[in-house]
Coordinates of C-alpha atoms in Angstrom, one line a residue:
M1 CA 0.0 0.1 -0.1
A2 CA 3.0 2.7 0.5
G3 CA 4.5 1.7 -2.5
I4 CA 1.2 2.4 -4.3
L5 CA 0.4 5.5 -2.4
A6 CA 4.0 6.3 -3.1
W7 CA 3.1 6.3 -7.2
F8 CA 0.7 8.2 -6.7
W9 CA 1.6 10.6 -5.2
N10 CA 4.8 11.4 -7.3
E11 CA 6.3 14.6 -7.0
R12 CA 7.5 14.9 -10.9
F13 CA 3.6 14.4 -11.9
W14 CA 2.0 16.6 -9.2
L15 CA 4.4 19.1 -8.8
P16 CA 6.6 22.1 -11.1
H17 CA 10.6 20.8 -11.3
N18 CA 12.5 21.1 -7.9
V19 CA 9.5 20.9 -5.7
T20 CA 8.7 18.6 -3.3
W21 CA 5.5 18.3 -1.0
A22 CA 8.0 18.6 2.1
D23 CA 7.8 22.3 0.6
L24 CA 4.1 22.8 1.1
Q25 CA 3.7 21.5 4.3
S26 CA 1.7 23.8 6.3
T27 CA 3.4 26.3 8.9
E28 CA 3.2 28.5 11.6
E29 CA 4.1 31.5 8.9
A30 CA 1.7 29.6 6.1
S31 CA -0.7 27.1 5.2
F32 CA -0.8 25.7 2.2
P33 CA -3.9 23.3 1.4
Q34 CA -3.3 19.5 1.7
A35 CA -5.6 16.4 0.5
E36 CA -6.3 15.6 3.7
D37 CA -8.1 18.6 4.1
L38 CA -10.9 17.4 1.5
Y39 CA -12.4 14.7 3.3
L40 CA -14.3 17.6 5.7
A41 CA -16.2 17.7 2.5
F42 CA -17.7 14.1 2.9
P43 CA -19.5 14.6 6.2
L44 CA -20.6 18.9 4.7
A45 CA -21.7 17.3 1.9
F46 CA -24.4 15.5 3.7
C47 CA -25.2 18.7 5.8
I48 CA -26.0 20.1 2.7
F49 CA -28.2 17.6 1.3
M50 CA -29.9 17.7 4.9
I51 CA -29.9 21.5 5.0
R52 CA -31.5 21.2 1.7
L53 CA -33.9 18.7 3.0
L54 CA -35.1 21.2 5.4
F55 CA -35.2 24.1 3.0
E56 CA -36.8 22.3 0.4
R57 CA -39.8 21.0 3.4
F58 CA -40.0 24.6 5.2
I59 CA -38.9 27.2 2.8
A60 CA -39.7 26.3 -0.3
K61 CA -43.1 24.2 -0.5
P62 CA -44.8 27.1 1.6
C63 CA -43.2 29.7 -0.6
A64 CA -44.3 27.4 -3.5
L65 CA -48.0 27.1 -2.1
G66 CA -48.0 30.4 -1.8
L67 CA -47.5 31.7 -5.0
K68 CA -50.1 28.9 -6.2
V69 CA -47.7 26.4 -8.0
Q70 CA -49.9 23.6 -8.8
A71 CA -49.3 20.8 -5.9
N72 CA -51.2 18.0 -7.9
G73 CA -48.7 15.4 -9.9
P74 CA -49.7 14.6 -13.8
Q75 CA -53.3 12.8 -14.1
K76 CA -52.8 8.9 -12.7
A77 CA -53.8 6.0 -16.0
Q78 CA -57.4 4.2 -15.2
P79 CA -56.2 1.0 -12.7
N80 CA -56.0 -2.5 -15.5
A81 CA -54.0 -5.0 -14.4
I82 CA -53.1 -6.1 -17.7
L83 CA -52.0 -3.2 -19.0
E84 CA -49.9 -2.8 -15.1
K85 CA -48.5 -6.3 -15.7
V86 CA -46.4 -5.3 -19.0
F87 CA -45.5 -2.2 -17.8
T88 CA -44.2 -3.4 -14.3
A89 CA -42.6 -6.6 -15.5
I90 CA -42.1 -6.6 -19.5
T91 CA -42.2 -2.9 -20.7
K92 CA -42.1 0.7 -20.4
H93 CA -42.4 1.7 -24.2
P94 CA -44.5 -1.7 -25.9
D95 CA -43.7 -1.7 -29.8
E96 CA -46.3 -1.6 -32.4
K97 CA -46.6 -5.7 -32.4
R98 CA -47.8 -6.0 -28.8
L99 CA -49.6 -2.8 -28.8
E100 CA -52.0 -4.8 -31.5
G101 CA -52.0 -7.5 -29.7
L102 CA -53.1 -5.8 -26.3
S103 CA -55.7 -4.1 -28.5
K104 CA -57.4 -7.8 -28.9
Q105 CA -56.8 -9.1 -25.7
L106 CA -58.7 -5.8 -23.7
D107 CA -61.0 -4.6 -26.7
W108 CA -59.2 -1.3 -26.5
D109 CA -58.1 0.6 -29.8
V110 CA -54.2 0.9 -30.1
R111 CA -54.2 4.6 -29.7
S112 CA -56.0 4.2 -25.9
I113 CA -53.6 1.6 -25.2
Q114 CA -50.4 4.3 -25.7
R115 CA -52.3 6.9 -23.7
W116 CA -52.5 4.6 -20.8
F117 CA -48.8 4.0 -21.6
R118 CA -48.5 7.7 -21.4
Q119 CA -50.2 8.1 -18.6
R120 CA -48.8 6.0 -16.2
R121 CA -45.0 6.8 -17.2
N122 CA -46.2 10.4 -16.1
Q123 CA -47.7 9.2 -13.2
E124 CA -44.2 8.5 -11.9
K125 CA -42.8 11.7 -12.5
P126 CA -42.6 14.7 -10.3
S127 CA -45.4 17.1 -9.3
T128 CA -44.6 20.8 -10.5
L129 CA -44.4 21.9 -6.9
T130 CA -41.0 19.4 -6.5
K131 CA -39.9 21.0 -9.0
F132 CA -40.2 24.6 -7.8
C133 CA -39.1 23.2 -4.5
E134 CA -35.7 21.9 -6.2
S135 CA -35.5 25.3 -8.1
M136 CA -36.1 27.2 -5.2
W137 CA -33.1 25.4 -3.5
R138 CA -30.6 25.0 -5.9
F139 CA -31.3 29.4 -6.6
T140 CA -31.1 30.0 -3.2
F141 CA -27.6 28.2 -3.2
Y142 CA -26.2 29.4 -6.2
L143 CA -26.7 33.2 -5.4
Y144 CA -25.5 32.5 -1.7
I145 CA -22.4 30.9 -3.3
F146 CA -21.6 33.2 -6.6
T147 CA -22.4 36.5 -4.2
Y148 CA -20.0 34.8 -1.7
G149 CA -17.0 34.4 -4.5
V150 CA -17.7 37.8 -6.0
R151 CA -17.0 39.5 -2.7
F152 CA -13.9 37.5 -2.5
L153 CA -12.7 37.8 -5.7
K154 CA -13.4 42.0 -6.3
K155 CA -10.4 41.8 -3.3
T156 CA -7.9 39.7 -5.4
P157 CA -5.6 41.2 -7.4
W158 CA -5.6 38.2 -9.9
L159 CA -9.4 39.0 -10.5
W160 CA -7.6 41.8 -12.8
N161 CA -5.0 40.0 -13.9
T162 CA -4.5 36.4 -13.9
R163 CA -0.3 36.5 -14.7
Q164 CA -1.1 37.1 -10.9
C165 CA -2.4 33.4 -10.3
W166 CA 1.1 32.1 -11.0
N167 CA 2.8 35.3 -9.2
G168 CA 5.1 32.8 -6.8
Y169 CA 2.9 29.7 -7.3
P170 CA 3.3 26.8 -5.8
Y171 CA 3.9 28.8 -2.5
Q172 CA 0.7 30.6 -2.3
P173 CA -0.5 30.3 0.9
L174 CA -4.1 29.3 1.9
M175 CA -6.0 32.3 3.2
P176 CA -9.1 30.9 5.1
D177 CA -12.1 32.7 2.7
L178 CA -10.2 30.6 -0.2
H179 CA -10.2 27.6 1.7
F180 CA -13.9 27.9 2.6
Y181 CA -14.6 29.1 -0.8
Y182 CA -13.4 25.6 -1.9
I183 CA -14.8 23.2 0.6
V184 CA -18.5 24.4 0.2
E185 CA -18.5 24.4 -3.9
L186 CA -16.9 20.9 -3.6
S187 CA -19.7 19.8 -1.0
F188 CA -22.2 21.0 -2.9
Y189 CA -21.3 18.9 -5.8
W190 CA -20.7 15.7 -4.3
S191 CA -24.2 16.1 -3.1
L192 CA -24.9 16.3 -6.5
M193 CA -23.2 13.7 -7.4
F194 CA -25.4 11.4 -4.8
S195 CA -28.6 13.3 -4.7
Q196 CA -29.0 12.9 -8.8
F197 CA -30.1 9.5 -8.5
I198 CA -33.1 10.4 -6.3
D199 CA -33.6 14.2 -7.7
I200 CA -35.9 14.9 -11.1
K201 CA -34.9 12.7 -13.7
R202 CA -33.7 14.2 -16.8
K203 CA -32.9 12.8 -20.6
D204 CA -29.8 14.9 -20.1
F205 CA -28.7 12.8 -16.7
G206 CA -25.6 11.0 -18.5
I207 CA -23.8 14.7 -19.5
M208 CA -25.3 16.2 -16.0
F209 CA -23.2 13.3 -14.2
T210 CA -20.7 13.6 -17.3
H211 CA -20.5 16.7 -15.9
H212 CA -20.6 16.3 -12.1
I213 CA -17.5 14.1 -12.4
V214 CA -15.5 16.6 -14.5
T215 CA -16.3 19.0 -11.5
V216 CA -15.7 17.2 -8.4
T217 CA -12.3 16.4 -10.0
L218 CA -11.4 19.7 -11.3
I219 CA -12.2 20.9 -7.6
T220 CA -10.0 18.3 -6.2
F221 CA -7.1 18.3 -8.6
S222 CA -6.8 22.4 -8.5
Y223 CA -7.2 22.1 -5.0
V224 CA -4.6 19.9 -4.5
T225 CA -1.6 21.3 -6.5
N226 CA -2.3 24.6 -5.2
L227 CA -4.0 26.1 -8.4
T228 CA -6.5 27.5 -6.6
R229 CA -6.8 31.5 -7.7
V230 CA -7.5 29.8 -10.9
G231 CA -9.8 28.1 -9.7
T232 CA -11.8 30.6 -8.0
L233 CA -12.3 32.4 -11.4
T234 CA -13.5 29.0 -13.2
L235 CA -16.2 28.4 -10.4
C236 CA -17.5 32.0 -9.8
L237 CA -18.1 32.3 -13.7
H238 CA -19.3 28.9 -13.6
D239 CA -22.5 30.2 -10.8
A240 CA -23.6 33.6 -12.7
A241 CA -25.6 31.9 -15.4
D242 CA -26.8 28.9 -12.7
V243 CA -29.0 31.8 -10.6
V244 CA -30.9 33.2 -13.4
L245 CA -31.6 29.4 -14.4
E246 CA -33.2 28.6 -11.4
A247 CA -34.9 32.0 -11.4
A248 CA -36.2 31.1 -15.2
K249 CA -37.3 28.1 -14.4
M250 CA -39.2 29.2 -10.6
A251 CA -40.8 31.7 -13.1
N252 CA -42.1 29.2 -15.5
Y253 CA -43.3 27.1 -12.6
C254 CA -45.4 29.8 -10.9
K255 CA -46.8 30.1 -15.1
Y256 CA -45.2 33.7 -14.9
Q257 CA -44.6 33.7 -18.6
K258 CA -43.8 37.0 -19.6
L259 CA -41.1 37.0 -16.5
S260 CA -40.1 33.3 -17.4
D261 CA -39.1 34.2 -21.2
L262 CA -37.1 37.4 -19.8
L263 CA -35.3 35.6 -17.2
F264 CA -34.7 32.7 -19.9
L265 CA -32.8 35.1 -22.7
T266 CA -31.2 36.9 -19.7
F267 CA -29.7 33.5 -18.7
A268 CA -29.2 32.4 -22.6
I269 CA -27.1 35.5 -23.6
V270 CA -25.0 35.4 -20.0
F271 CA -24.6 31.7 -20.7
I272 CA -23.3 31.9 -24.1
V273 CA -21.0 35.0 -23.1
S274 CA -19.7 33.2 -20.0
R275 CA -19.3 29.7 -21.5
L276 CA -18.1 30.4 -24.9
G277 CA -16.4 33.9 -24.6
I278 CA -15.5 34.3 -20.8
Y279 CA -13.9 31.6 -20.2
P280 CA -11.6 30.6 -22.9
L281 CA -10.2 33.8 -23.6
W282 CA -9.8 34.1 -19.6
I283 CA -9.6 30.8 -18.2
L284 CA -8.2 28.9 -20.9
N285 CA -6.1 31.3 -22.2
T286 CA -4.4 31.2 -18.4
T287 CA -4.0 27.8 -18.0
L288 CA -3.0 26.2 -21.5
F289 CA -0.4 29.7 -22.5
E290 CA 0.6 32.4 -19.1
L291 CA 1.0 28.9 -17.0
Y292 CA 3.2 27.5 -19.6
E293 CA 5.2 30.7 -20.2
A294 CA 5.1 31.0 -15.9
L295 CA 5.9 27.5 -14.6
G296 CA 6.9 25.6 -17.8
N297 CA 5.5 22.2 -18.0
F298 CA 4.6 19.2 -16.1
P299 CA 2.3 16.3 -16.0
A300 CA -0.5 17.3 -13.7
L301 CA -0.5 20.6 -15.8
W302 CA -1.8 18.8 -19.2
V303 CA -4.5 16.3 -17.5
F304 CA -5.7 20.1 -15.3
N305 CA -6.3 21.9 -18.9
V306 CA -8.1 18.1 -20.6
L307 CA -10.1 18.7 -17.7
L308 CA -10.9 22.5 -18.7
V309 CA -11.2 20.8 -22.1
V310 CA -13.7 18.6 -21.6
L311 CA -15.7 21.5 -19.7
Q312 CA -15.6 23.3 -23.0
I313 CA -16.6 20.7 -25.2
L314 CA -20.1 20.2 -22.3
H315 CA -20.6 24.1 -22.4
C316 CA -20.6 23.7 -26.4
F317 CA -23.1 21.3 -26.7
W318 CA -25.7 23.4 -24.1
S319 CA -25.2 25.9 -25.8
Y320 CA -26.7 24.5 -28.9
L321 CA -29.2 23.3 -27.0
I322 CA -29.4 26.7 -25.9
I323 CA -29.8 28.8 -29.3
K324 CA -31.9 25.9 -30.4
A325 CA -34.6 26.7 -27.8
A326 CA -33.8 30.7 -28.5
Y327 CA -34.6 30.6 -32.0
K328 CA -37.7 28.4 -31.4
A329 CA -38.8 31.6 -28.9
I330 CA -38.1 33.4 -31.6
S331 CA -39.9 32.3 -34.6
K332 CA -42.9 31.0 -32.5
G333 CA -43.4 34.0 -30.2
K334 CA -42.5 32.4 -26.3
V335 CA -39.9 30.2 -25.4
A336 CA -39.5 26.6 -26.0
K337 CA -40.2 23.8 -24.1
D338 CA -37.6 21.6 -22.5
D339 CA -37.3 19.5 -24.8
R340 CA -35.6 17.2 -22.0
S341 CA -39.2 17.3 -20.7
D342 CA -40.1 15.6 -17.5
I343 CA -43.6 15.7 -18.5
E344 CA -44.9 13.6 -22.0
S345 CA -48.3 15.3 -22.7
S346 CA -50.0 14.7 -26.3
S347 CA -53.0 16.4 -27.9
D348 CA -54.9 12.9 -27.2
E349 CA -55.4 13.8 -24.0
E350 CA -58.5 15.6 -23.9
E351 CA -59.5 11.6 -23.7
T352 CA -59.7 10.1 -20.2
V353 CA -61.5 6.8 -20.6
P354 CA -59.7 4.4 -23.5
R355 CA -62.4 4.0 -26.2
S356 CA -63.6 0.1 -27.4
K357 CA -63.3 -0.8 -31.2
T358 CA -66.7 -1.4 -31.1
P359 CA -68.5 1.3 -32.3
H360 CA -72.0 1.1 -30.3
S361 CA -70.0 1.3 -26.9
T362 CA -67.5 4.0 -27.2
I363 CA -67.0 6.4 -24.3
T364 CA -65.6 9.5 -24.7
T365 CA -65.2 12.7 -22.1
N366 CA -64.9 15.9 -22.6
G367 CA -62.6 16.5 -19.2
T368 CA -59.0 17.6 -19.7
G369 CA -56.7 15.4 -18.7
G370 CA -53.0 14.3 -19.1
A371 CA -49.8 15.8 -18.6
N372 CA -49.4 19.2 -18.8
G373 CA -45.7 20.1 -20.9
T374 CA -44.9 22.8 -18.9
N375 CA -41.8 21.8 -16.8
G376 CA -38.9 24.3 -17.6
Y377 CA -36.5 25.2 -20.4
I378 CA -33.5 23.8 -22.8
T379 CA -31.0 23.6 -20.1
G380 CA -33.2 23.2 -16.8
G381 CA -30.8 20.8 -14.9
T382 CA -28.6 20.7 -17.2
C383 CA -26.2 24.2 -16.0
S384 CA -27.2 22.9 -12.5
E385 CA -26.2 22.6 -11.9
E386 CA -25.2 23.1 -11.7
H387 CA -21.3 23.1 -14.3

């Protein structure tokens, strides 16, 4: 085990030439980042998750009810033992052949069976109230941590001159404010890593999981190698757009459509400017070029830059989705609904009672049922993100 640890923490990989781990041990005069500091993130991540549960229950939910956010979930499918067995034991998305068989067995038309499966799938989706509470929690956290980051960074020289990120590296003392900022951000993303398995499921689950892994790895990697100055710039830059996104989603869940549209378009502008403009010209420029000029080359630097480039690739993917949604907004006169919709909807769903294939026993209703498709924006939960 000692041999494996010695190999993993090889100084020639992690540190510039002629620098050793002994040089970066904390003393009474100066404190430096230590790998063991990061263990604190795990209990703190659990605390953040518990705070989230309390916040959603005692703060977000009353706010949602006060704003008359819809508390009921999607319309439930009518009980049917045969279809329920197929849904739970065989498939949630029956193919054409199976639909025809069920149609003959139940004496229902295929359209009614398709509607039943759609409603049954929607039945497992969260209510608008649940989604509002999740967005309000994320909005509150992002607003707090973004405000904290701005207040911290405006007092630092590297906000105005990125070359200051490398001045004196790696012998840059760890400031208490910077340590707090890093540990809270890391803890939050660890909490997202685990809670996303019980959070609202979206179609970009895999992309978001990749994003969280890259983010946690980048925060950990930059802390261990004391690349924390550029790390703080990256964190604050990414939090800016997330604040507006969660606000837009909350407005959408409250059915404040004009405010929602305005916030979404603001989010689109902030996201694209920060992720496709400022990030490569400010962050990638200093890590790819200014860092190399100041310190030369060492293996950890390349790993760090590869992770930053992967993050940029995710930015490009999400920017494509945002631009696509913005184009729909302009062409249709309103913001498009979320392509990763949590709720399947169809114009068919006014009819909530299945129709028999036999003409004389046809039954219809005029009730409006089904699931509504109002559930956020193209990136709702994609940038939550998180980043």
